[in-house]
Amino acid sequence: MASRNLIHIARLRSGMSQIELARAAKTSQPAISAYESGKRSPSVETLTRLLAAAGFELRMQLATPDSHDASRKSAEKLLPKSQVQGHINRERKRLTSNGRGKKT
């Protein structure tokens, strides 16, 4: 999710105005407006401070790409819609038989 959306959602959920959030985060209302409109992008540190001022915590996770998601995206670009699910099912079966996929 884009930082502009995170800031906007956190502010609305906390019931704060842009001015109130700006005061709590020790910044200006025009800065909040610029972040929420996408005219400016906050640093990770600033985003963390803004979300904390609204009562939220920023959590990030480092993860490797999911091969199933990558396969699905490729299939959706290359195959007709009617063939995508069949391709995904075959790919899932292939990965599972090799011990690499998730068994569901």
Protein backbone atom coordinates (compact mmCIF):
# COMPACT_ATOMS: atom_id res chain seq x y z
CA MET A 1 0.00 0.00 0.00
CA ALA A 2 1.29 3.46 -0.86
CA SER A 3 2.41 5.72 1.98
CA ARG A 4 -0.18 8.33 0.95
CA ASN A 5 -2.95 5.80 1.60
CA LEU A 6 -1.43 4.62 4.88
CA ILE A 7 -1.27 8.17 6.22
CA HIS A 8 -4.79 9.02 5.08
CA ILE A 9 -6.33 5.82 6.47
CA ALA A 10 -4.48 6.11 9.80
CA ARG A 11 -5.58 9.73 10.17
CA LEU A 12 -9.22 8.94 9.39
CA ARG A 13 -9.30 5.90 11.68
CA SER A 14 -7.87 7.96 14.51
CA GLY A 15 -10.49 10.66 13.92
CA MET A 16 -7.85 13.34 13.44
CA SER A 17 -7.85 16.29 11.08
CA GLN A 18 -4.75 17.07 9.04
CA ILE A 19 -3.99 19.91 11.45
CA GLU A 20 -4.30 17.63 14.50
CA LEU A 21 -2.05 14.99 12.94
CA ALA A 22 0.48 17.64 11.94
CA ARG A 23 0.63 18.98 15.50
CA ALA A 24 0.94 15.51 17.02
CA ALA A 25 3.70 14.56 14.57
CA LYS A 26 5.49 17.92 14.88
CA THR A 27 5.10 18.83 11.22
CA SER A 28 2.88 21.14 9.19
CA GLN A 29 -0.62 20.67 7.78
CA PRO A 30 0.64 21.45 4.24
CA ALA A 31 3.16 18.60 4.63
CA ILE A 32 0.36 16.19 5.64
CA SER A 33 -1.69 17.36 2.67
CA ALA A 34 1.26 16.87 0.30
CA TYR A 35 1.87 13.34 1.65
CA GLU A 36 -1.80 12.36 1.39
CA SER A 37 -2.13 13.75 -2.14
CA GLY A 38 1.03 12.03 -3.33
CA LYS A 39 2.80 15.30 -4.16
CA ARG A 40 5.51 14.35 -1.65
CA SER A 41 6.70 11.01 -0.32
CA PRO A 42 7.77 10.73 3.31
CA SER A 43 10.93 8.93 4.37
CA VAL A 44 10.42 5.71 6.32
CA GLU A 45 11.30 7.61 9.50
CA THR A 46 8.72 10.31 8.77
CA LEU A 47 6.07 7.76 7.84
CA THR A 48 6.74 5.91 11.10
CA ARG A 49 6.40 9.16 13.07
CA LEU A 50 3.15 10.15 11.31
CA LEU A 51 1.55 6.76 11.87
CA ALA A 52 2.66 6.71 15.52
CA ALA A 53 1.13 10.16 16.02
CA ALA A 54 -2.16 8.70 14.75
CA GLY A 55 -1.84 5.74 17.13
CA PHE A 56 -0.56 3.15 14.67
CA GLU A 57 2.65 1.22 14.16
CA LEU A 58 4.45 0.64 10.87
CA ARG A 59 5.53 -2.97 10.38
CA MET A 60 7.56 -4.18 7.42
CA GLN A 61 8.54 -7.67 6.42
CA LEU A 62 11.25 -8.83 4.05
CA ALA A 63 10.10 -11.81 2.01
CA THR A 64 11.06 -13.65 -1.14
CA PRO A 65 8.62 -13.53 -4.04
CA ASP A 66 6.02 -16.27 -3.97
CA SER A 67 6.59 -18.48 -7.02
CA HIS A 68 2.87 -19.21 -7.23
CA ASP A 69 2.07 -15.49 -7.48
CA ALA A 70 4.77 -14.99 -10.12
CA SER A 71 3.44 -17.94 -12.11
CA ARG A 72 -0.13 -16.65 -11.89
CA LYS A 73 0.88 -13.18 -13.07
CA SER A 74 2.78 -14.64 -16.01
CA ALA A 75 -0.12 -16.90 -16.92
CA GLU A 76 -2.60 -14.02 -16.74
CA LYS A 77 -0.46 -12.01 -19.17
CA LEU A 78 0.20 -14.83 -21.64
CA LEU A 79 -2.83 -17.12 -21.63
CA PRO A 80 -6.51 -16.66 -22.41
CA LYS A 81 -8.57 -16.25 -19.23
CA SER A 82 -10.16 -19.67 -19.71
CA GLN A 83 -6.74 -21.39 -19.50
CA VAL A 84 -5.22 -19.57 -16.52
CA GLN A 85 -6.67 -21.73 -13.73
CA GLY A 86 -5.66 -24.95 -15.49
CA HIS A 87 -2.10 -23.67 -15.81
CA ILE A 88 -2.02 -22.68 -12.13
CA ASN A 89 -3.32 -26.11 -11.09
CA ARG A 90 -0.67 -27.89 -13.19
CA GLU A 91 2.08 -25.64 -11.82
CA ARG A 92 0.93 -26.20 -8.24
CA LYS A 93 0.91 -29.97 -8.79
CA ARG A 94 4.39 -29.84 -10.36
CA LEU A 95 5.83 -27.82 -7.47
CA THR A 96 4.15 -29.99 -4.84
CA SER A 97 5.49 -33.18 -6.39
CA ASN A 98 9.01 -31.67 -6.27
CA GLY A 99 8.59 -30.80 -2.60
CA ARG A 100 8.78 -27.05 -3.31
CA GLY A 101 5.15 -26.04 -3.17
CA LYS A 102 2.68 -25.68 -0.37
CA LYS A 103 0.38 -28.64 0.06
CA THR A 104 -3.19 -27.56 0.64
